[in-house]
Amino acid sequence: MKISRILSLCAVLLMLLETQGCGSAPEPAMLNAGIQKTYADVIIGFAQLGAESEWRAANTQSIKETAELLEIELRFMDAQQKQEKQIEAVRKLIIQKVDVIGLSPIVETGWDEVFQEAKDAGIPIILVDRRAAVAEDMYVAYLGSDFLEEGRNAARVMAQLMNGQAKIVELVGTINSAPANDRYEGFREVLKDYPGMEIIASESGDFTRARGKEVMETFLNEHGSTITAVYAHNDDMALGAITAIEEHGLKPGVDIKIVSVDAARVAFEAMIAGKLNATIECNPLLGPQFFELALKVINGESVPKWVPSEESIFFPDNAAEILPTRKY
Ligand code: AHR
């Protein structure tokens, strides 16, 4: 056999060996080259934190509806407001070998171990709605709001509403959750410029209507009509506060001004009734963006580390006009 023929045979053999995995390990993106997956090929897991608010109900509905529309196999878990259950849910999804895990962490800390387990299993995590305090390489992307800015906006709106003079009580969200931490911080950041705006009490209402009412009752019993404004980290707690204020014989939205976050339909109804003075939008309809991101990740495409939601601020003056257009 001629030398040139032997050399070309060797080259073919080498190529074959490489495509059979005997060469250097291919990058995930190379593996996917040419065999792009579609929504029909993938299984997506989602570890939801619970069902504490109107916002959460809309968020869950958006995830489920979008999966149905796109005919995606979705494994949805509800952690019922407990971090242990949410960690357990992520572990179950790892065992089920889903392609991507979506996670809305109930609190920021305590995630290192389970994120490492997902990483070791080669399953990417996309943070949806809430961040977790883990190293950036432990998740592929965060899809959600700028909670700090929401807190700043609440303070700006309240300062205007109160002409820079207020005795504020604050209904904080779930302790150690990303939205509660940031809405707390952002609000105070802006308040520094308004010496006449004083926070006289601040306590967690756990993002629920029932706790919001209870905490507001305590505030009213302790401070009575000294209170001139309420800052609620979500609409549900604001609604709880509205009931407490009415039961206390005062007029919510008039005697005590109220600013909250979420812009859920219930907030528009309260604004129309003159009981809420403003709501800062936090968008829960994240289903379409989540699945789009997930598919990109599966197909080895690069995705931004943070995909922020677009949000605005709503006031009573045009609430009636806007309400019919609201999807949550
Ligand atoms: O993480 C988003 C927050 O969680 C919403 O503002 C609140 O309503 C929900 O419970």
PDB file of C-alpha atoms and ligand atoms in Angstrom, residues 49 52-56 129-130 147 150 179 183 207 233-236 261-262 282, ligand 1:
ATOM      1  CA  LEU A  49     -42.492  28.557  46.926  1.00  0.00           C
ATOM      2  CA  GLU A  52     -49.227  33.214  49.702  1.00  0.00           C
ATOM      3  CA  SER A  53     -50.633  36.036  47.560  1.00  0.00           C
ATOM      4  CA  GLU A  54     -52.628  37.162  44.517  1.00  0.00           C
ATOM      5  CA  TRP A  55     -49.247  37.730  42.874  1.00  0.00           C
ATOM      6  CA  ARG A  56     -48.130  34.147  43.479  1.00  0.00           C
ATOM      7  CA  ASP A 129     -38.943  35.980  40.555  1.00  0.00           C
ATOM      8  CA  ARG A 130     -36.619  35.772  43.591  1.00  0.00           C
ATOM      9  CA  PHE A 147     -36.974  44.860  44.018  1.00  0.00           C
ATOM     10  CA  GLU A 150     -39.568  49.021  43.667  1.00  0.00           C
ATOM     11  CA  PRO A 179     -38.229  41.181  47.775  1.00  0.00           C
ATOM     12  CA  ARG A 183     -37.977  46.728  49.260  1.00  0.00           C
ATOM     13  CA  PHE A 207     -46.849  38.775  52.319  1.00  0.00           C
ATOM     14  CA  HIS A 233     -44.424  45.324  50.630  1.00  0.00           C
ATOM     15  CA  ASN A 234     -47.351  43.819  48.705  1.00  0.00           C
ATOM     16  CA  ASP A 235     -50.992  44.424  47.843  1.00  0.00           C
ATOM     17  CA  ASP A 236     -52.285  41.533  49.948  1.00  0.00           C
ATOM     18  CA  VAL A 261     -46.317  46.824  45.654  1.00  0.00           C
ATOM     19  CA  ASP A 262     -47.540  44.353  42.955  1.00  0.00           C
ATOM     20  CA  CYS A 282     -44.137  43.805  40.130  1.00  0.00           C
TER      21      CYS A 282
HETATM   22  O1  AHR B   1     -41.515  37.697  45.100  1.00  0.00           O
HETATM   23  C1  AHR B   1     -42.552  38.526  44.702  1.00  0.00           C
HETATM   24  C2  AHR B   1     -43.421  38.840  45.866  1.00  0.00           C
HETATM   25  O2  AHR B   1     -43.892  37.649  46.447  1.00  0.00           O
HETATM   26  C3  AHR B   1     -44.677  39.630  45.568  1.00  0.00           C
HETATM   27  O3  AHR B   1     -44.520  40.998  45.649  1.00  0.00           O
HETATM   28  C4  AHR B   1     -45.556  39.174  46.672  1.00  0.00           C
HETATM   29  O4  AHR B   1     -46.895  39.531  46.520  1.00  0.00           O
HETATM   30  C5  AHR B   1     -45.284  37.736  46.642  1.00  0.00           C
HETATM   31  O5  AHR B   1     -45.793  37.026  47.652  1.00  0.00           O
END
